[in-house]
CSV table of C-alpha atoms and ligand atoms in Angstrom, one decimal:
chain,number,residue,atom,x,y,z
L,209,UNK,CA,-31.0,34.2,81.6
L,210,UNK,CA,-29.7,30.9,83.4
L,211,UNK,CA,-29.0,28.3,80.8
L,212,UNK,CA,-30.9,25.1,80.7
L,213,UNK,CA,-29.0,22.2,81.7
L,214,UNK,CA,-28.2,19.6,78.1
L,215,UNK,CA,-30.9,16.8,78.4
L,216,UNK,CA,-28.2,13.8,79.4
L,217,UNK,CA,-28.4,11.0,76.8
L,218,UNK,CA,-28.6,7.5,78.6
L,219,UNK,CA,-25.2,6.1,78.3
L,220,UNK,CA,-25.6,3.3,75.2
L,221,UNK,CA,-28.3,4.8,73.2
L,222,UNK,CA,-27.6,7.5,70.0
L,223,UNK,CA,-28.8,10.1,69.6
L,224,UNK,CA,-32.0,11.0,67.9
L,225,UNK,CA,-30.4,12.4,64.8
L,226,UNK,CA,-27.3,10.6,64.6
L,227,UNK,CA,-27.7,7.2,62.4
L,228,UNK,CA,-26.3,4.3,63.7
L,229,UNK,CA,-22.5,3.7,62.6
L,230,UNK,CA,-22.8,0.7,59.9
L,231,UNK,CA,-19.7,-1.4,59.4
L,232,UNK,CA,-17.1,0.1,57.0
L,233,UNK,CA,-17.5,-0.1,53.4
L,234,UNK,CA,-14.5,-2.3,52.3
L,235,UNK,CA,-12.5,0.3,50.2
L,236,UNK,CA,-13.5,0.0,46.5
L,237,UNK,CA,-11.2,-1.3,43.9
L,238,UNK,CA,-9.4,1.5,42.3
L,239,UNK,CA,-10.5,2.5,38.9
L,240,UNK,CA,-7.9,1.7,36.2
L,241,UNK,CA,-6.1,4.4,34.5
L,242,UNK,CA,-8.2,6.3,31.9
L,243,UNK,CA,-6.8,4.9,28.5
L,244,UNK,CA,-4.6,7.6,26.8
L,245,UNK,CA,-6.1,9.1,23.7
L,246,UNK,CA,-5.2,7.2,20.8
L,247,UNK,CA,-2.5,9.3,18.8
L,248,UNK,CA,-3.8,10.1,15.2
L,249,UNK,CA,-1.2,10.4,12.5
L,250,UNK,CA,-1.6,11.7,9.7
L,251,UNK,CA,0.0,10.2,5.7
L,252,UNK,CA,0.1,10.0,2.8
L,253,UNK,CA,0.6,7.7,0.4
L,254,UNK,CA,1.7,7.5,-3.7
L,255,UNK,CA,-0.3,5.2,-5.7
L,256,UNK,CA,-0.4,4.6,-9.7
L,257,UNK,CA,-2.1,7.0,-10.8
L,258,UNK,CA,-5.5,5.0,-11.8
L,259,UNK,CA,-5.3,2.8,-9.3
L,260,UNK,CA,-6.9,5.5,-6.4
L,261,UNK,CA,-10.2,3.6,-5.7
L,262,UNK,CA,-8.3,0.4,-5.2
L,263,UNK,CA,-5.8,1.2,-2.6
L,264,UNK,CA,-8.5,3.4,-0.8
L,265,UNK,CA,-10.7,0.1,-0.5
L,266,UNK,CA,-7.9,-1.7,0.6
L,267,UNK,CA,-6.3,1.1,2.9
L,268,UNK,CA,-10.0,0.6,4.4
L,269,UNK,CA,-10.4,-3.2,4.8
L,270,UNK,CA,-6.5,-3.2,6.2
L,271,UNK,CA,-7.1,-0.7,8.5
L,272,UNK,CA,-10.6,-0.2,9.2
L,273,UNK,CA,-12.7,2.4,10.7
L,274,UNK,CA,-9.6,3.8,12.1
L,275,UNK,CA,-8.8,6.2,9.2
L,276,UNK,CA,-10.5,8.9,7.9
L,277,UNK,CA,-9.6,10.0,4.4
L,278,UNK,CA,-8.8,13.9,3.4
L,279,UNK,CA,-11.5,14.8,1.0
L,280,UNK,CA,-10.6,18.7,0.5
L,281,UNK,CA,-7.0,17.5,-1.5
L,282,UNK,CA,-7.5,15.0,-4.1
L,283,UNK,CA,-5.4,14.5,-6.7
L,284,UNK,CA,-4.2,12.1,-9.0
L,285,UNK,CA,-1.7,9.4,-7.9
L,286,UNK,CA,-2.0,10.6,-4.0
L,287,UNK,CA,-4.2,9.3,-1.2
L,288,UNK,CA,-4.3,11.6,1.8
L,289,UNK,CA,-5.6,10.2,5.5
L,290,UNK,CA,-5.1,10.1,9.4
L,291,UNK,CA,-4.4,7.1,10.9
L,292,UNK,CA,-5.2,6.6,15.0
L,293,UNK,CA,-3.6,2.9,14.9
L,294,UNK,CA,-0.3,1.4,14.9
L,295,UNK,CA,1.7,3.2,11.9
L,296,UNK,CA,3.2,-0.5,11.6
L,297,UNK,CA,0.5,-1.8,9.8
L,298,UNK,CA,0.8,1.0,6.9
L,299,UNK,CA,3.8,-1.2,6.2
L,300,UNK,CA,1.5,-3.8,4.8
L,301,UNK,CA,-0.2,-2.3,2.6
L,302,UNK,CA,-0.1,-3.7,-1.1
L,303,UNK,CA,-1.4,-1.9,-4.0
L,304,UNK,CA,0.7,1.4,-3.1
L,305,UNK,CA,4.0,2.1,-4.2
L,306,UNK,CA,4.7,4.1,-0.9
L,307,UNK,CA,3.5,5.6,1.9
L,308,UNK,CA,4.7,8.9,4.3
L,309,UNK,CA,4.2,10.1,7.8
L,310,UNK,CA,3.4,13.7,7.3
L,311,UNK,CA,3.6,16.1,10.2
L,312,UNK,CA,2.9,19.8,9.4
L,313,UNK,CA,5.5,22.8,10.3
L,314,UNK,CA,3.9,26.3,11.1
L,315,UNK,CA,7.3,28.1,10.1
L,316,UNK,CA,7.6,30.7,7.3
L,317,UNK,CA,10.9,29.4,6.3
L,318,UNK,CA,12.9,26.0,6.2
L,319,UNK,CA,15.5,27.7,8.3
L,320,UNK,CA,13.3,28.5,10.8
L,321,UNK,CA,12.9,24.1,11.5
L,322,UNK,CA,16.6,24.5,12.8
L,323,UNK,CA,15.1,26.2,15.8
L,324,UNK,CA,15.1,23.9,19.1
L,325,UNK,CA,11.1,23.2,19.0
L,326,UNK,CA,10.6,22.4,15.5
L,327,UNK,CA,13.9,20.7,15.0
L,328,UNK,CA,12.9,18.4,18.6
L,329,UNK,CA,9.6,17.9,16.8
L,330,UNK,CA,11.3,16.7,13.1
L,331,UNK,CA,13.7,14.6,15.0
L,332,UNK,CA,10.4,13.3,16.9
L,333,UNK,CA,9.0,12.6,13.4
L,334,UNK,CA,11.9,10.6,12.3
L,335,UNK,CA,12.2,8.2,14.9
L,336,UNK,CA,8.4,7.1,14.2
L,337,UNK,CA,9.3,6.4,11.6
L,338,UNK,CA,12.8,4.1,12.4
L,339,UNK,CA,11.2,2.5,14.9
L,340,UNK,CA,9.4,0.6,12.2
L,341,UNK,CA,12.0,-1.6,10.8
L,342,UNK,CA,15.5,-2.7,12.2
L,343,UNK,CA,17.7,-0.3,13.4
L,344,UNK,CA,20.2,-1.3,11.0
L,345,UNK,CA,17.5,-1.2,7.6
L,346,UNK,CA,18.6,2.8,7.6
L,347,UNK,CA,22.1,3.8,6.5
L,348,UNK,CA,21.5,6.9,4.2
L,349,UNK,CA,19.0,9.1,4.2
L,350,UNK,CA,17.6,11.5,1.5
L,351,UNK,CA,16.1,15.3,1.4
L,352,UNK,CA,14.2,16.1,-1.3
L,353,UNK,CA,13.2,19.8,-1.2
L,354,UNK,CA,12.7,22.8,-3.6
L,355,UNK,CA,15.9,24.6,-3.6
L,356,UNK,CA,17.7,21.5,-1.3
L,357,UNK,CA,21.4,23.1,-2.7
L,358,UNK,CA,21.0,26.3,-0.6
L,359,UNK,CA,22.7,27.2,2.0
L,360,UNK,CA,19.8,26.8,4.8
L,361,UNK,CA,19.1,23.0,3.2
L,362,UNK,CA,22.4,22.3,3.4
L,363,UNK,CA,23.0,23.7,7.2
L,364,UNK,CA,19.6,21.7,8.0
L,365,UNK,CA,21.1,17.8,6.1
L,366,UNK,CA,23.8,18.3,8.4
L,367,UNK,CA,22.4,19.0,11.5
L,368,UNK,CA,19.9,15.9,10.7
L,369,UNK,CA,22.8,13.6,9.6
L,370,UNK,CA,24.4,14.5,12.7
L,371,UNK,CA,21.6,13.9,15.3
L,372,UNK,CA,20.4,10.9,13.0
L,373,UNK,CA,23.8,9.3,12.3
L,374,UNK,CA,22.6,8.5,8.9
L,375,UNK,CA,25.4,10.3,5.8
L,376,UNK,CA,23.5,11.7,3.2
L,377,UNK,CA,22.6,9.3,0.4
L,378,UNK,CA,23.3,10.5,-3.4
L,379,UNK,CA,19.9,9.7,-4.9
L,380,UNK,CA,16.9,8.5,-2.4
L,381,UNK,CA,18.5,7.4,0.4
L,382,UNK,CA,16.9,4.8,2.6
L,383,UNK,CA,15.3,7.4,4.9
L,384,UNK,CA,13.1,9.6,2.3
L,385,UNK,CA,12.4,12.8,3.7
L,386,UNK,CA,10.8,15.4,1.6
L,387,UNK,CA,9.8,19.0,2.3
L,388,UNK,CA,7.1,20.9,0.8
L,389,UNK,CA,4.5,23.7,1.3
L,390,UNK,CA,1.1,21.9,2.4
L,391,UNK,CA,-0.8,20.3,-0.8
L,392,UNK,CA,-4.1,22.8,0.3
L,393,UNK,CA,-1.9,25.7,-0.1
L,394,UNK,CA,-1.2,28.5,3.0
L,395,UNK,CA,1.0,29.4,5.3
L,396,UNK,CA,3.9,26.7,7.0
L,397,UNK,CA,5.8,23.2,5.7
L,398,UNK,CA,5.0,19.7,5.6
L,399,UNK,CA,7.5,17.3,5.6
L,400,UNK,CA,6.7,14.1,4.7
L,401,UNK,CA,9.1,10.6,5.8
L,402,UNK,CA,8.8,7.5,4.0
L,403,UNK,CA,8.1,4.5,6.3
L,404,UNK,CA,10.1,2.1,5.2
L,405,UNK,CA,13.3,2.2,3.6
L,406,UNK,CA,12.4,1.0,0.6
L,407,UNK,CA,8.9,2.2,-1.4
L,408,UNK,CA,6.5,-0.8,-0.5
L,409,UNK,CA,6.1,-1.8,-3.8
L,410,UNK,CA,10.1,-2.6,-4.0
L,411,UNK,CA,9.3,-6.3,-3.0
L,412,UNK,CA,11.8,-8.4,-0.8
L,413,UNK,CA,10.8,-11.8,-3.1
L,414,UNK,CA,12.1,-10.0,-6.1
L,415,UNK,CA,15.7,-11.5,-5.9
L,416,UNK,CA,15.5,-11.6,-10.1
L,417,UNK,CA,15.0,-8.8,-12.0
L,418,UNK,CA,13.8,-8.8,-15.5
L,419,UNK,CA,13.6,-5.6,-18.1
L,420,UNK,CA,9.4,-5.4,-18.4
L,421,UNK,CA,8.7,-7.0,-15.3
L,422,UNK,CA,5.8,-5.9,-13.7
L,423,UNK,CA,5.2,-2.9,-10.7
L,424,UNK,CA,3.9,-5.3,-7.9
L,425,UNK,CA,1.9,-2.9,-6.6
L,426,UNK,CA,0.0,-2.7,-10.2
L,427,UNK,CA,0.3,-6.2,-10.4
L,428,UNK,CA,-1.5,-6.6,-7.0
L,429,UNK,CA,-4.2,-4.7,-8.3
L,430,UNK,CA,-4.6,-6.5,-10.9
L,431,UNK,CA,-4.9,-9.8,-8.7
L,432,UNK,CA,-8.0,-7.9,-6.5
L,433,UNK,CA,-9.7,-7.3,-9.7
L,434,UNK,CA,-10.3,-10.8,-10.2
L,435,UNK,CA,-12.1,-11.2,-7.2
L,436,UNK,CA,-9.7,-13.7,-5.7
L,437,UNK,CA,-11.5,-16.6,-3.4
L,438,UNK,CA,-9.6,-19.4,-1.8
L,439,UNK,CA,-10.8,-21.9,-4.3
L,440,UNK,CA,-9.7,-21.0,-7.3
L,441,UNK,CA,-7.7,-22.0,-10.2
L,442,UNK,CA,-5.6,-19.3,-11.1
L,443,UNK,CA,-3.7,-18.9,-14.1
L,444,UNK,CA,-1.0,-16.0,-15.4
L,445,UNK,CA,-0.6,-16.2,-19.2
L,446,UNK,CA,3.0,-15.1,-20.2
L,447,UNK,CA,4.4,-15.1,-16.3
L,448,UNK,CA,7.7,-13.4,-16.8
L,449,UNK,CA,9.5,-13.4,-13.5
L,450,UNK,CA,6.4,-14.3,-11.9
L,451,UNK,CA,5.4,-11.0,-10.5
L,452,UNK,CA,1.5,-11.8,-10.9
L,453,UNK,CA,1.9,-15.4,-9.4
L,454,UNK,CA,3.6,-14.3,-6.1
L,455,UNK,CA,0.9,-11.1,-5.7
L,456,UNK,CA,-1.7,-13.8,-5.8
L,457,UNK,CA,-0.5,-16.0,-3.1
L,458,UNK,CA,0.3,-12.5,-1.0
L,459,UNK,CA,-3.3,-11.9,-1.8
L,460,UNK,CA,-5.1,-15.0,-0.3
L,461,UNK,CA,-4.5,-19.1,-1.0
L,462,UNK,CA,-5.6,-20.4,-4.1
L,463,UNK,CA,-6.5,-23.8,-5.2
L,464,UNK,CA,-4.4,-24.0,-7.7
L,465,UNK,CA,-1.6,-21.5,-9.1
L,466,UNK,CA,0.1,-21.4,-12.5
L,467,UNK,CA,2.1,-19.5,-15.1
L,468,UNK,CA,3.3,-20.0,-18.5
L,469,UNK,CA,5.6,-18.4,-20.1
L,470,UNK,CA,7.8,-19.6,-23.9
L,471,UNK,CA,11.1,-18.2,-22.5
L,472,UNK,CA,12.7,-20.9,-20.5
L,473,UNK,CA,15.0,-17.8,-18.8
L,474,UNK,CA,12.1,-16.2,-17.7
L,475,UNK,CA,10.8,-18.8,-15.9
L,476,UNK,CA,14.3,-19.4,-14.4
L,477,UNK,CA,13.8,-16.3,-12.8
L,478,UNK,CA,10.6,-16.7,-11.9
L,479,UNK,CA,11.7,-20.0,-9.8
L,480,UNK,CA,14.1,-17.8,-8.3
L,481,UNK,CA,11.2,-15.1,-7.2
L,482,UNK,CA,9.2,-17.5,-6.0
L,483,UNK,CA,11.1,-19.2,-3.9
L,484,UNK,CA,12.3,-16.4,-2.0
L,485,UNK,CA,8.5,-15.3,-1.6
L,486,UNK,CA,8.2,-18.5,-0.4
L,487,UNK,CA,5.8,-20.1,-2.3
L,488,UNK,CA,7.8,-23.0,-4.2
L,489,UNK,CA,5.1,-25.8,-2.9
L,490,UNK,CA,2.0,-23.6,-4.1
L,491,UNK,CA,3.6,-22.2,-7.7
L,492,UNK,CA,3.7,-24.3,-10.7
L,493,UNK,CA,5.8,-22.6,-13.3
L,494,UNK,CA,5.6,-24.1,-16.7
L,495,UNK,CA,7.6,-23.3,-20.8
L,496,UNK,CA,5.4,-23.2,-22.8
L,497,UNK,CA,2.9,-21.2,-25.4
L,498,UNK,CA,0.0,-19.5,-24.0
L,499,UNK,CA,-1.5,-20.0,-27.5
L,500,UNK,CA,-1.6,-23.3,-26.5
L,501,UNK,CA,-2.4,-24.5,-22.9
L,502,UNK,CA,-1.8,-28.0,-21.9
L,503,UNK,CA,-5.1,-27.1,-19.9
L,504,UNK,CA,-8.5,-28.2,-20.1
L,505,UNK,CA,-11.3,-26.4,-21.4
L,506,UNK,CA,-13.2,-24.5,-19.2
L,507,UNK,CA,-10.7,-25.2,-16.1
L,508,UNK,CA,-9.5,-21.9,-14.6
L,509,UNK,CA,-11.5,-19.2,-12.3
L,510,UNK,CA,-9.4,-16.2,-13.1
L,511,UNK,CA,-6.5,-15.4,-15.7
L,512,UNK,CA,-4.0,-12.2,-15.5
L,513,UNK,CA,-1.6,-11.6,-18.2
L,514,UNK,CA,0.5,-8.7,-18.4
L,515,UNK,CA,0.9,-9.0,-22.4
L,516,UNK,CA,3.6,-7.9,-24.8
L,517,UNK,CA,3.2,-3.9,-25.2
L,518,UNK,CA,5.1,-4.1,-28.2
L,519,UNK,CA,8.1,-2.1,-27.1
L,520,UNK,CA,10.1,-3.4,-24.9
L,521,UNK,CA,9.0,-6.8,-25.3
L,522,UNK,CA,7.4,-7.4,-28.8
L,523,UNK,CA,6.3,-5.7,-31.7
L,524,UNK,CA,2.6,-4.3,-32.7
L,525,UNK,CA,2.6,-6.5,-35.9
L,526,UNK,CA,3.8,-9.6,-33.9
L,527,UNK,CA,0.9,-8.4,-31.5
L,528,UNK,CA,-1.6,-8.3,-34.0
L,529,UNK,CA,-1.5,-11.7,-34.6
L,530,UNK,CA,-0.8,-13.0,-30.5
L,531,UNK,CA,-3.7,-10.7,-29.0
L,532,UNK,CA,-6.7,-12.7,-31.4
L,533,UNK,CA,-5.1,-16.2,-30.3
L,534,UNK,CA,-4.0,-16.0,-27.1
L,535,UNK,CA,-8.0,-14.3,-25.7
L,536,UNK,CA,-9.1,-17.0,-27.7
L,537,UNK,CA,-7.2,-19.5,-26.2
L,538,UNK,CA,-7.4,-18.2,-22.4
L,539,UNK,CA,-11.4,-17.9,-23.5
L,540,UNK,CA,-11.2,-21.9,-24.1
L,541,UNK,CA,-9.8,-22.4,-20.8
L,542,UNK,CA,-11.7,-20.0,-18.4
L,543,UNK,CA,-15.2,-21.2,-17.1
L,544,UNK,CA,-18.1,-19.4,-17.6
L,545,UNK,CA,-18.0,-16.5,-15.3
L,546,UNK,CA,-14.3,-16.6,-15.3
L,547,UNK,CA,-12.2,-13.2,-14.9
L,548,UNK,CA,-9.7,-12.3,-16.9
L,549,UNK,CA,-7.6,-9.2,-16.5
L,550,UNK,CA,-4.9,-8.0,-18.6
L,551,UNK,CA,-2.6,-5.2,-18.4
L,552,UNK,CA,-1.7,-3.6,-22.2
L,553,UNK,CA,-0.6,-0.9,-23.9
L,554,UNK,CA,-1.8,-1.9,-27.4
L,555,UNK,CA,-5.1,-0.2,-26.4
L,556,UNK,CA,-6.8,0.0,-29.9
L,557,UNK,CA,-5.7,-3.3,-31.1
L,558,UNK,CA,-7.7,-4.3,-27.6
L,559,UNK,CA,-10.6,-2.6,-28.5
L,560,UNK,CA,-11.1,-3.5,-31.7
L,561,UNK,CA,-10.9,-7.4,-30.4
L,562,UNK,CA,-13.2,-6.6,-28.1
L,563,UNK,CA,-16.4,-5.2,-30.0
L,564,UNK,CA,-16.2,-8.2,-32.0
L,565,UNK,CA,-16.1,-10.3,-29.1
L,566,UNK,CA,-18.7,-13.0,-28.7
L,567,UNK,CA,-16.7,-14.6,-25.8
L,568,UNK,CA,-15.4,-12.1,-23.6
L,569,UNK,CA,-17.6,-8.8,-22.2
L,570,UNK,CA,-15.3,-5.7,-21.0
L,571,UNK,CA,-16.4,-5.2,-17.3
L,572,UNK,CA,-13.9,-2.5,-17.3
L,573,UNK,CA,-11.1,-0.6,-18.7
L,574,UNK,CA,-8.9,1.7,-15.9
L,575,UNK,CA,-5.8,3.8,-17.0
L,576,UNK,CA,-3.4,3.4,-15.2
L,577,UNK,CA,0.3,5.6,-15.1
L,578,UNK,CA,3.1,3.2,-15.4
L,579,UNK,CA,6.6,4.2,-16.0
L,580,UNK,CA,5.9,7.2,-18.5
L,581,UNK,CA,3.6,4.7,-20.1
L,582,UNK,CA,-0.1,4.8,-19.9
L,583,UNK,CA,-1.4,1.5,-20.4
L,584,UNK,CA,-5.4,0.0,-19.5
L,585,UNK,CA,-6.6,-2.8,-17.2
L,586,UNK,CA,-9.3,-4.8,-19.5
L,587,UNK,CA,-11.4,-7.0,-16.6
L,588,UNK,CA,-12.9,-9.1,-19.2
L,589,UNK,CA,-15.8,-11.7,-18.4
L,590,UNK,CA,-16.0,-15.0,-19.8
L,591,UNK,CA,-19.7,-15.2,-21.3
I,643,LIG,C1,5.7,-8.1,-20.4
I,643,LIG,S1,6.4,-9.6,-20.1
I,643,LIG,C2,5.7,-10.2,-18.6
I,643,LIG,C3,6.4,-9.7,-17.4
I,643,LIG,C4,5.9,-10.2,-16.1
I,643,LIG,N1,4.6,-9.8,-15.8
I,643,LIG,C5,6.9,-9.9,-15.0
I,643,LIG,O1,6.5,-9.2,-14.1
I,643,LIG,O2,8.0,-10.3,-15.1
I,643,LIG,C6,5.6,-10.6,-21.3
I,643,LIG,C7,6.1,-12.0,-21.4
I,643,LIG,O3,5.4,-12.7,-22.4
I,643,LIG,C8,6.1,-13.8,-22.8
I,643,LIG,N2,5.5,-14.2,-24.1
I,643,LIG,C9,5.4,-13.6,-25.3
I,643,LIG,N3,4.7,-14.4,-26.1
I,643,LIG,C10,4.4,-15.5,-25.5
I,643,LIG,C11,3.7,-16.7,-25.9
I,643,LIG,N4,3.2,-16.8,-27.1
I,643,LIG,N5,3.6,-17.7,-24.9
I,643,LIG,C12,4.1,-17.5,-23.7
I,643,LIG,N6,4.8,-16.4,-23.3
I,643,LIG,C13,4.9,-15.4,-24.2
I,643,LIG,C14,7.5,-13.2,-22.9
I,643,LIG,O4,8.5,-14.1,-22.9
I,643,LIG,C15,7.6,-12.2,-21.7
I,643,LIG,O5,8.2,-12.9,-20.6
């Protein structure tokens, strides 16, 4: 069949199903990069044992609704959680004594960690953790592990020393690595690095030591239980080397700050602590009997004390005769309302003080692990 000739468009129309060309788009702004995935981490951190609920609260209001903390392995003295944000800020927590990184190994055996993957991965783990603090805070570091004298232990410290340049330190050295089978039981290893070369609650202010002075991480928990506000009057009966002063500053400002102590050495040292926290403007550190205050009555918000446990510093019959005087005195100066909390180990002798109170209710009482010791928090409330 002959073809049809094409109908012949006139020359500067379109054609009937062909849209008119528009202008260009102008080329759209390229999309930015998708974020990557924020890393989560998980740690674990060693707390008194007693003080769980109080470091969990302020884990949460340090680090908000980033972590999520492991329900299936509680235990005393531990807090378990993964961490999406800036390991950095772990650093800052307060009421722990210290915290790990913990990274999970799915070898049967330690040896098997020597292998190229796992030993990339532990080397990984390690530098996390260095890149914390100044690279010249580690010189030593430490592996704690079941069995750490055997041969496969020892072939794995070297090979870490090596790669890390750190010599192995006699004791806990200033990196703390330690190697265990995971807490939930099963198959594999954990090993867990501390991040920071010192446990956290190892404070930098505490250039003066003094036998009884006080765990600041304790200490600082002690301070939350007041229910610190920015306007208080805050007063530490029997100061010591001011471990409780400085933990309330770290906490938030005050109104007013001050601690009393008889021994004119102690608060020597304390002068000494809390000027390298800082705080020599905002401190007043006072000689004196807490029996009597040069205070007047109902002047303070909130009182600590960490009292006399009658071993290393006192006796119980010199205590029987302080406790009586001293709540009554720090009853005289507290306001109505006022929190009190004291750390003790003359438990009974408290309690018996305490049913016969007509001054101070118990809020509560928390045991709390300290140094083979178990002593109570009283949170007292001035009627
Ligand atoms: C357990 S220590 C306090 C330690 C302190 N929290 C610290 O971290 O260093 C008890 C302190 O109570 C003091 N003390 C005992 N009886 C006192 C009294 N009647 N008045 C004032 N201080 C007293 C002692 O001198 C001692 O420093």
């Amino acid at each position: 069949m002959p073809q049809r000739p094409a109908k012949r468009r006139p020359i500067g129309t379109v054609p009937r199903n062909v849209r008119p060309t528009r202008k260009p788009a102008p080329p759209k702004p390229e999309a930015p990069p998708p974020k990557p995935a924020p890393v989560v981490h998980r740690y674990e951190a060693d707390i008194a044992e007693g003080l769980e609920a109080l470091a969990e609260e302020e884990i949460l209001s340090l680090l908000g609704s980033g972590v999520t903390f492991e329900e299936r392995v509680r235990k005393p003295g531990i807090l378990r959680f993964s961490y999406a944000g800036n390991p950095f800020h772990l650093t800052r927590l307060k009421t722990v004594q210290a915290v790990y990184h913990r990274a999970y190994y799915p070898v049967p055996r330690p040896k098997a960690l020597l292998g190229d993957q796992h030993f990339k991965a532990l080397l990984a783990q390690i530098a996390l953790v260095r890149a914390l603090s100044p690279a010249d805070a580690y010189q030593t570091f430490f592996l704690s592990a079941a069995g750490s004298e055997s041969s496969v232990m020892q072939r794995l410290k070297t090979e870490l020393g090596a790669k890390i340049g750190l010599a192995p330190g006699a004791e806990e050295g200033d990196l703390l690595l330690r190697l265990r089978h995971p807490l939930e039981g099963g198959e594999g290893w954990e090993m867990l690095v501390r991040l920071s070369p010192r446990p956290l609650a190892t404070r930098n202010w505490r250039v003066c030591n003094r036998e009884g002075a006080l765990n600041a991480a304790v200490a600082h928990a002690m301070v939350a239980l007041t229910q610190p506000a920015p306007d208080d009057a805050f007063l530490n009966l029997m100061c010591g080397s001011g471990t409780l002063l400085i933990e309330r500053l770290l906490h938030m400002p005050a109104a007013s700050v001050a601690g009393y102590d008889h021994d004119e050495q102690a608060i020597i040292c304390a002068r000494q602590n809390v000027d390298a926290a800082g705080f020599s403007e905002q401190i007043s550190l006072r000689v004196g009997d807490c029996r009597h205050l040069p205070l007047p009555d109902k002047s303070i918000d909130a009182l600590v004390g960490d009292l006399p446990f009658g071993h290393l510093v006192g006796s119980h019959e010199h205590n029987v005769e302080l406790y009586p005087e001293l709540l009554a005195e720090a009853a005289r100066v507290a306001k109505p309302g006022a929190r009190c909390v004291l750390i003790t180990h003359e438990v009974r002798l408290m309690e018996a003080l305490m049913s016969e109170s007509a001054v101070w209710d118990v809020e509560q009482v928390l045991r709390v692990a300290l140094g083979g010791l178990y002593p109570r928090l009283f949170v007292l409330v001035r009627k």
